[in-house]
XYZ file of C-alpha atoms in Angstrom:
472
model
C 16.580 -0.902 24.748
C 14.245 -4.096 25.074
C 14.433 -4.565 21.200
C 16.694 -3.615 17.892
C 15.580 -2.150 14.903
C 15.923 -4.100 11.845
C 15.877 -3.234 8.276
C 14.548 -5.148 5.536
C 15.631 -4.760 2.377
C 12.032 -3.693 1.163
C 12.097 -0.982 4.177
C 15.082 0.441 3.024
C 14.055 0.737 -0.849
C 10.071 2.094 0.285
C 12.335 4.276 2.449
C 14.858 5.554 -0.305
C 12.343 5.693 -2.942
C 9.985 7.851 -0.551
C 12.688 10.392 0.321
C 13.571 10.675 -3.353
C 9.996 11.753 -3.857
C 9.873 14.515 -1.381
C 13.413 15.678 -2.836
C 12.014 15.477 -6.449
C 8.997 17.946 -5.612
C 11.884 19.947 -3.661
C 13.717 20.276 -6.962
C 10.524 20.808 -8.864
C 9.699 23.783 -6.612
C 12.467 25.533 -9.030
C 10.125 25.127 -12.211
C 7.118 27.258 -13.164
C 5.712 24.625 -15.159
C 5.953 22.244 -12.819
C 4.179 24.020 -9.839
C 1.641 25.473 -12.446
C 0.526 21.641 -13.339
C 0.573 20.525 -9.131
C -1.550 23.715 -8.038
C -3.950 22.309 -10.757
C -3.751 18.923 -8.616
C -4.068 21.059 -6.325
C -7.624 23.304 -6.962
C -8.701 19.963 -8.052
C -11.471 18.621 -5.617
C -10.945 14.685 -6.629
C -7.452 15.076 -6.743
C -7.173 16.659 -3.372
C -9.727 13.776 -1.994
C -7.323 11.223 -3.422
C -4.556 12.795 -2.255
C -5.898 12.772 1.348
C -6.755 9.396 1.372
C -3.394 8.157 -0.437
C -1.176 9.993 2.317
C -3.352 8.031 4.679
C -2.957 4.758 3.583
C 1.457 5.525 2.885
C 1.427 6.665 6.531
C 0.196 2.821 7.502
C 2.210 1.648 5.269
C 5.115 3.315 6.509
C 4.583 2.485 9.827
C 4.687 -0.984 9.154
C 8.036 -0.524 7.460
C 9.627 0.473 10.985
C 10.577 -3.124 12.184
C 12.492 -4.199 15.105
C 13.085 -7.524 17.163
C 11.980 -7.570 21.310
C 14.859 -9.079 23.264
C 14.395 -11.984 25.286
C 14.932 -12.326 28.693
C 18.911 -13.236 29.670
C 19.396 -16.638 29.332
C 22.158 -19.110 31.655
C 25.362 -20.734 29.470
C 27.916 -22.837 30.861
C 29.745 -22.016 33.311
C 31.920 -19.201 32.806
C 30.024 -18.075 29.965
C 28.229 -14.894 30.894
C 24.539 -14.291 30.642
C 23.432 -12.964 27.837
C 19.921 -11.279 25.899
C 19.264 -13.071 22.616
C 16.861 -11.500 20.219
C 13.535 -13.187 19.393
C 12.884 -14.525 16.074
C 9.347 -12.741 15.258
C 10.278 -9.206 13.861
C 7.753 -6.680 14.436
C 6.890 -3.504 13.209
C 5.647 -0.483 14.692
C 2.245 -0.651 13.020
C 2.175 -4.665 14.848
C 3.084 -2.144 18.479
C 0.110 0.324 17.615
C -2.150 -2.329 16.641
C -1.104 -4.594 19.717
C -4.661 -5.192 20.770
C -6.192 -6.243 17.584
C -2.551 -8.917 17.185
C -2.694 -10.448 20.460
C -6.480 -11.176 20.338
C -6.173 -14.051 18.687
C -9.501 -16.669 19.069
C -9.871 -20.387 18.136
C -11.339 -20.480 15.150
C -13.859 -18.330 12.804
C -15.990 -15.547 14.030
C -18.365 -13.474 12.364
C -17.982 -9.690 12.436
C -18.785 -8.037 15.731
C -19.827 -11.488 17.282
C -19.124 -12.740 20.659
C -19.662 -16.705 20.073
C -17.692 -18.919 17.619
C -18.982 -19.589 14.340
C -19.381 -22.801 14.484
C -21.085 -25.515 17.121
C -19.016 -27.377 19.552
C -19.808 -30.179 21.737
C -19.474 -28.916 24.956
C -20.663 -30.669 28.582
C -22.984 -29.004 30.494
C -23.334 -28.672 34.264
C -25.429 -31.218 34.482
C -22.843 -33.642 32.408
C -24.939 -33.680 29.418
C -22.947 -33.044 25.937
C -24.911 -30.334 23.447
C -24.152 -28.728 20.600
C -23.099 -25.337 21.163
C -21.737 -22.171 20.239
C -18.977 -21.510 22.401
C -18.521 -17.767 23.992
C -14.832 -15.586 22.499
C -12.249 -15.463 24.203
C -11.471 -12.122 23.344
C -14.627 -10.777 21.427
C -17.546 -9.716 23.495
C -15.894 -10.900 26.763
C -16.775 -8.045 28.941
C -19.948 -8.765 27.916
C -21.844 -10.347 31.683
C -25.265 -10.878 29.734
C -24.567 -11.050 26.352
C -28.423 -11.289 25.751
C -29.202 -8.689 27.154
C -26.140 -6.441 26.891
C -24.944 -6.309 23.715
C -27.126 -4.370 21.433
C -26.477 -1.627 23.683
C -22.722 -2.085 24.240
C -22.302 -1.994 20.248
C -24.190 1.852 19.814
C -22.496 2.740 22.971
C -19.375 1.989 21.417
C -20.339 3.483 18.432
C -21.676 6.670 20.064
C -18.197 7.246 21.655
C -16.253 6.324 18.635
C -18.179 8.760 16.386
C -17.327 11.703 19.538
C -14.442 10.783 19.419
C -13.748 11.569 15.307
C -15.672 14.952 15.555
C -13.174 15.865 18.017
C -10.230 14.847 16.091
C -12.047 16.434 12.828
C -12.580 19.549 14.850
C -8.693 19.448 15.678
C -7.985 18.835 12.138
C -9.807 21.827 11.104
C -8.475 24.198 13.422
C -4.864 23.427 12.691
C -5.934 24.172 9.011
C -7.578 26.512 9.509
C -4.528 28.032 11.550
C -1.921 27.287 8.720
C -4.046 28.774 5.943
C -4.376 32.097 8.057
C -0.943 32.370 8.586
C 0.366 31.422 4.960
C -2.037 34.040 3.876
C -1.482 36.816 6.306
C -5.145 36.801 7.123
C -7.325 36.395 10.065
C -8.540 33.660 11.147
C -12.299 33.854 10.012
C -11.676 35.340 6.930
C -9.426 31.831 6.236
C -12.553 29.652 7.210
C -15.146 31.304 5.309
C -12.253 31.387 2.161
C -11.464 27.717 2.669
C -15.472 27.045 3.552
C -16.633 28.300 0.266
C -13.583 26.417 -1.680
C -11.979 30.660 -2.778
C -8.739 30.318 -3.745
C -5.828 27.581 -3.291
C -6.183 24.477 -2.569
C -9.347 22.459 -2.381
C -8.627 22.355 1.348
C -12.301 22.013 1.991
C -12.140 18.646 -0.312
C -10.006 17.467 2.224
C -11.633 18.387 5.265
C -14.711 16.102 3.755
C -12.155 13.735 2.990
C -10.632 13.844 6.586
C -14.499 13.671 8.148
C -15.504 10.896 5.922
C -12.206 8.908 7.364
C -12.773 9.684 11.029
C -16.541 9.066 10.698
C -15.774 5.757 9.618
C -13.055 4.918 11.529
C -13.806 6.250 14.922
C -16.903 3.580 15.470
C -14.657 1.229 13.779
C -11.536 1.835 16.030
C -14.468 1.467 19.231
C -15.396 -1.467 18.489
C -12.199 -3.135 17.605
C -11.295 -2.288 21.172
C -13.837 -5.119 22.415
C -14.850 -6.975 19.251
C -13.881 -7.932 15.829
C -14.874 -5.623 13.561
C -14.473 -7.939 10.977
C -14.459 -11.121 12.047
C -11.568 -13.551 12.512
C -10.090 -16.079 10.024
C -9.007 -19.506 9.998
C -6.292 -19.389 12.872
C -8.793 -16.979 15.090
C -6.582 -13.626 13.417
C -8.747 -10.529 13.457
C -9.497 -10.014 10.220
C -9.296 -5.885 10.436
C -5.892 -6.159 11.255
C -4.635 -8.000 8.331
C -6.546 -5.824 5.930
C -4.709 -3.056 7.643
C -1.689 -4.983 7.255
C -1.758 -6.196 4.023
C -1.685 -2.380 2.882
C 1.840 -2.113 3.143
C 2.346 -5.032 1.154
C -0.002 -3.236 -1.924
C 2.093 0.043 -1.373
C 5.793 -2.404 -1.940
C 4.330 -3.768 -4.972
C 3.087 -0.652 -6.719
C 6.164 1.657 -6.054
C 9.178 -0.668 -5.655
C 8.460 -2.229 -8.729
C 9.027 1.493 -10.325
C 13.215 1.120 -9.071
C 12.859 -1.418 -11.500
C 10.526 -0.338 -14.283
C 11.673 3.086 -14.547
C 15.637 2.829 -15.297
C 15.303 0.843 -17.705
C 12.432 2.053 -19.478
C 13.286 5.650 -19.842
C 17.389 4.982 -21.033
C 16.526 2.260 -23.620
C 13.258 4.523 -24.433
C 15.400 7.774 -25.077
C 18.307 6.241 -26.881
C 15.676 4.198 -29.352
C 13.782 7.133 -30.329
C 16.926 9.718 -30.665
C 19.536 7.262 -31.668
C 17.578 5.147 -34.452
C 19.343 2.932 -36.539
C 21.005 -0.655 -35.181
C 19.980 0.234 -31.518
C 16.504 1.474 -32.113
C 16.007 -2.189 -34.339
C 17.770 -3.800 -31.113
C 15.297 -2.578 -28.544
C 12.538 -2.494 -30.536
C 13.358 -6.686 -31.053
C 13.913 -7.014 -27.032
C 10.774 -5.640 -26.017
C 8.612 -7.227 -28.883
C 10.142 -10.895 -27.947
C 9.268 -9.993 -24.537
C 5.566 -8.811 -25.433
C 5.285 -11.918 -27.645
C 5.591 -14.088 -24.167
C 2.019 -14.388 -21.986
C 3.052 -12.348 -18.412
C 1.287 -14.457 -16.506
C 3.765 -17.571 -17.589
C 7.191 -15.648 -17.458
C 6.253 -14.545 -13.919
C 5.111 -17.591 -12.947
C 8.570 -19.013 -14.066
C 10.590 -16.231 -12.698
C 8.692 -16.374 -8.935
C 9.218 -20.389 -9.250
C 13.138 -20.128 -10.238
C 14.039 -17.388 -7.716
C 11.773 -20.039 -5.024
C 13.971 -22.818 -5.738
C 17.035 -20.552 -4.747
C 15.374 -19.458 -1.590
C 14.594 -22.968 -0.125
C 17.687 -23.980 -1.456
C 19.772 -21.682 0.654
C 18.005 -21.238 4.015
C 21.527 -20.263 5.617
C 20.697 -16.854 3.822
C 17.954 -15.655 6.127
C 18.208 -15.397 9.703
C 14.202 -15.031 10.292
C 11.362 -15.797 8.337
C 10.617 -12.531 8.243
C 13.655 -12.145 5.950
C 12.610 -15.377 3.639
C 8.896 -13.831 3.043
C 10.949 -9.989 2.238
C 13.205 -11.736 -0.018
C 10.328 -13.188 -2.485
C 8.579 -10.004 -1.746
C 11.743 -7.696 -3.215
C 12.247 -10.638 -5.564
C 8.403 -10.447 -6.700
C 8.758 -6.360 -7.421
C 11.977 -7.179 -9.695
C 10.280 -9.672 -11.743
C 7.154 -7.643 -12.117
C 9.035 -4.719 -13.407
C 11.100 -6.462 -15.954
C 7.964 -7.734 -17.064
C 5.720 -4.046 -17.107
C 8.653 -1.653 -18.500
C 7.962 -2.379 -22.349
C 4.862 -0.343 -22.524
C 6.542 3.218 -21.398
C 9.402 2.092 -23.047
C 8.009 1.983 -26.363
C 5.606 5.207 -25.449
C 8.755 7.045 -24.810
C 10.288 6.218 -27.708
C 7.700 7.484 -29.763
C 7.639 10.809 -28.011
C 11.577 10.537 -28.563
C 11.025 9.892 -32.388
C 9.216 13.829 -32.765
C 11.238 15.792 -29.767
C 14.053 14.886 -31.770
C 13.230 16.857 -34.826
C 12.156 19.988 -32.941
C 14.353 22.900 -33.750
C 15.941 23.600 -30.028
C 17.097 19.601 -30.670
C 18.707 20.262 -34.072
C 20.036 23.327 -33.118
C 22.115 21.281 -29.998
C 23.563 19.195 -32.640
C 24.163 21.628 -35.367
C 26.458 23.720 -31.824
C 28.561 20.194 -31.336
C 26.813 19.127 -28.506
C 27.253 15.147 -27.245
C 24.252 12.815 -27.620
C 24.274 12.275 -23.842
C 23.996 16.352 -22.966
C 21.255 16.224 -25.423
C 18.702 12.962 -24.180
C 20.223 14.458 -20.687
C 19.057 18.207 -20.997
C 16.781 18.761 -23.866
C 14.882 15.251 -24.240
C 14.676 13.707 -20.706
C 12.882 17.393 -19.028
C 10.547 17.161 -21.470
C 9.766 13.283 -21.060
C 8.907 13.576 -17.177
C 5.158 14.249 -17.163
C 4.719 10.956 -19.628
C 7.050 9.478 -17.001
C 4.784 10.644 -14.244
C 1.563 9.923 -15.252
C 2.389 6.310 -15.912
C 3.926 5.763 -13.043
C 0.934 6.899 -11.531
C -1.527 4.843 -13.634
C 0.794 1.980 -13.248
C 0.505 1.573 -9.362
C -3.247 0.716 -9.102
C -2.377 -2.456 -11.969
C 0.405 -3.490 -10.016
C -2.006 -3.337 -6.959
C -4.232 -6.418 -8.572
C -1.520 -8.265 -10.154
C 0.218 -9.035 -6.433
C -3.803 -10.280 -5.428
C -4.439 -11.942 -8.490
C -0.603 -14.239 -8.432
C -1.047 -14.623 -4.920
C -4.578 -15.711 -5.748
C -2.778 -18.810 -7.946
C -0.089 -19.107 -5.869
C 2.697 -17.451 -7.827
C 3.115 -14.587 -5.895
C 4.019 -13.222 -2.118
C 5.160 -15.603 0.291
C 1.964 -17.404 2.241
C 3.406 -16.096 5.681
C 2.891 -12.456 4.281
C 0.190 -10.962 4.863
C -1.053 -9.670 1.815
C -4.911 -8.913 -0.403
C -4.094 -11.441 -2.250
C -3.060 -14.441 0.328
C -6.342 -13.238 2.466
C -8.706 -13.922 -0.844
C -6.629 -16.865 -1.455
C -7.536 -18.144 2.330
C -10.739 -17.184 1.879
C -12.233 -19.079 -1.653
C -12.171 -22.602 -0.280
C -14.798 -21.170 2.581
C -16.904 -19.620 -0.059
C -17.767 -22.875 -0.550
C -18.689 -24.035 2.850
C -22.780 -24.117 4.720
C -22.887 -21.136 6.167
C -20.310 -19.608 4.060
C -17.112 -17.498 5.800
C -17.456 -14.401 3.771
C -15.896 -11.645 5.509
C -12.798 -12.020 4.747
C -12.886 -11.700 1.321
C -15.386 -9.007 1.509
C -12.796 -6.954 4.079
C -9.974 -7.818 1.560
C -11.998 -6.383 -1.254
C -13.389 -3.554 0.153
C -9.716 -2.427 1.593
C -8.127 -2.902 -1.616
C -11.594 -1.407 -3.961
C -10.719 1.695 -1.902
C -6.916 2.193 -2.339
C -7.129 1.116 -6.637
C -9.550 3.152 -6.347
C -8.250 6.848 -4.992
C -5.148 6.202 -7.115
C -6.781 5.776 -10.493
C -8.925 9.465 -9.052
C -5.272 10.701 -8.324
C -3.768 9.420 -11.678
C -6.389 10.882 -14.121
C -6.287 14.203 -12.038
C -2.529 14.142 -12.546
C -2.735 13.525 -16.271
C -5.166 15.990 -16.910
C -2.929 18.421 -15.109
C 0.151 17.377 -16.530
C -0.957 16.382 -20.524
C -2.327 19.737 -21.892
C -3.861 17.191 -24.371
C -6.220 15.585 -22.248
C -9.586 16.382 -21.625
């Protein structure tokens, strides 16, 4: 092979932690309850929507978890010493292999969206050896462009045209294969599963997420057109395309807001449980822990704990063979220190849910039969915890979302070589100030991250409404 995969640490927990998901709703298959509270997910129209887009946005994200190193071309030793392939010291992913054209397009300097000159004047010597003040064509952007003039209004709704063909083909594909599955789960033929799913009969809100699906592919197709000659949105600083980072910095959103859970939820839920049912010296103990560690502003004991753990990172460079595997370690580091700081609040919810389960008569009756403490928070308390669990877990992952861009914003948070919402609003403030101001960036940054917090606080309140039968 011309390259070796690689696994960082974050790819392996994102990994473990999605498989555990899929075996969870596996398991959960096995309870009426359960599936009775996910087909209400289900027949719900913003939760399906949400759903949709969420699945889209993991499937980036998981791309860009597959990473691997290209290996160089053999290299001569001494004599003697046979030739040998060395491995190169940028690790890619396979989102960075898909996205090859929008990577290696890399221009001087800032570019507005869809433009084919820099963004600022150069002096530049003319034919006739006269120095002006220009704006200097793209190297990349616009450069099949003969007559830019002339040709370019037209080139950009051309590329549009075919990029908007293009998604009502794929959203005609997309509907078919639906279409197909929903006629053959339901033994039916195949109109009579159109016009059921058409007029939103039964099931799943599968039309919700054929809208969903066209809204996507409307969007994207021009999008994905355009990219193919221009920047879409512009490049930053170093001449980056600006697309691709916000496409890239999704992956880092998705590590913060579920790793930090492998953190957050183990110790929330045992020192949760054994406050509430235990009482006495242990439920004063953890009451004291988490109310010392509410008592401290978050912002300053993750600032401390990001600037400790940094001071052991530059201290021991020998530890990391790339700097891919530097930026991961502050990364994993970052989703540790976040959830010890975020698992008081379902700790103490859980406790209090712990403090009336215990008095229920299925409870006392396990103790008054002999049975162990641990059977009981095992069997009896902990299966009827896990929709409180669930639906803030859920809630939780759009706040972790803009605490990673608000501490990268100040500096506190994910490594400045990762590319991340936060570290592309954090390039981007000091040109807010600048004549004419470099705005797209922030507004690509915003707009990326405004629509993931946004379709998981849709998918969180459909989940609690389907889960709490005390919600409205």
């Amino acid at each position: 092979m011309s390259f070796q995969p690689i696994l960082l640490w974050t790819d392996v927990l994102l990994f473990a932690l999605f498989v555990s998901i899929l075996l969870a709703l596996m398991r959960a298959r096995g309870s009426e309850q359960m599936c009775a509270a996910w087909r209400r997910v289900g027949e719900s129209n913003a939760g399906m929507v949400s759903l949709t887009l969420l699945l889209l946005f993991l499937m980036v994200g998981l791309a860009d978890s597959l990473h691997y190193r290209s290996r160089l071309a053999p290299v001569g030793g001494a004599a003697g010493v046979a030739n040998k392939r060395v491995l190169s010291t940028e690790v890619l992913s396979l989102f960075d292999a898909i996205a090859a054209p929008l990577r290696a397009r890399v221009e001087k300097t800032y570019s507005a969206p869809l433009a084919y000159i820099l963004f600022a004047k150069e002096t530049r010597e003319g034919a006739d050896g006269v120095q002006r003040r220009d704006f200097p064509r793209l190297k990349f952007g616009g450069a099949d462009l003969q007559y830019p003039d002339d040709d370019y209004v037209g080139d950009v709704f051309g590329r549009i045209g075919i990029g908007l063909a293009i998604a009502a083909g794929a959203w005609a594909a997309c509907a078919a294969a639906l279409v197909a599955i929903v006629a053959r789960s339901r033994k039916v033929p195949v109109g009579a599963a159109w016009r059921a799913i058409w007029r939103g009969k039964g099931g799943p809100a599968w039309r919700s997420v054929l809208a969903a699906m066209g809204v996507v592919l409307f969007v994207m197709g021009p999008l994905l057109a355009l990219a193919m000659e221009y920047h879409v949105f512009g490049t930053d600083k170093v001449g980056r395309d600006v697309f691709y980072l916000a496409l890239k910095s999704i992956r880092t959103a998705l590590v913060i807001g579920t790793l930090t859970t492998l953190v957050t939820l183990p110790v929330a839920v045992v020192l949760g449980i054994m406050a509430g049912y235990l009482g006495g010296w242990v439920d004063d103990a953890i009451q004291y822990v988490y109310t010392v560690l509410n008592s401290i502003p978050g912002v300053l004991l993750i600032a401390a704990a990001v600037l400790m753990m940094q001071v052991v990172i530059d201290t021991h460079p020998n530890w990391f063979e790339t700097a891919a595997d530097r930026s991961d370690a502050r990364l994993l580091a970052l989703c540790v220190i976040l959830g010890m700081t975020n698992w008081t609040g379902l700790c103490r919810l859980l406790r209090g849910e712990t403090l009336k389960l215990r008095e229920l008569e299925y409870v006392q009756a396990a103790r008054a039969f002999g049975v162990s403490a641990a059977q009981i928070l095992y069997r009896h308390l902990l299966p009827n915890l896990l929709h409180l669990v669930l639906i803030s877990l859920v809630m939780d992952f759009s706040g972790l979302v803009l605490a990673e861009a608000v501490l990268s914003y100040v500096g506190i948070g994910v490594d400045p070589e990762t590319i991340s919402f936060g570290t592309m609003i954090n390039a981007a403030r000091m040109e807010l100030a600048r004549e004419p101001m470099v705005w797209w960036s922030l507004i690509a940054a915003f707009c990326f991250m405004f629509v993931l917090v946004l379709v998981a606080n849709l998918f969180a309140d459909c989940v609690r409404d389907a889960f709490d039968p005390r919600a409205s």
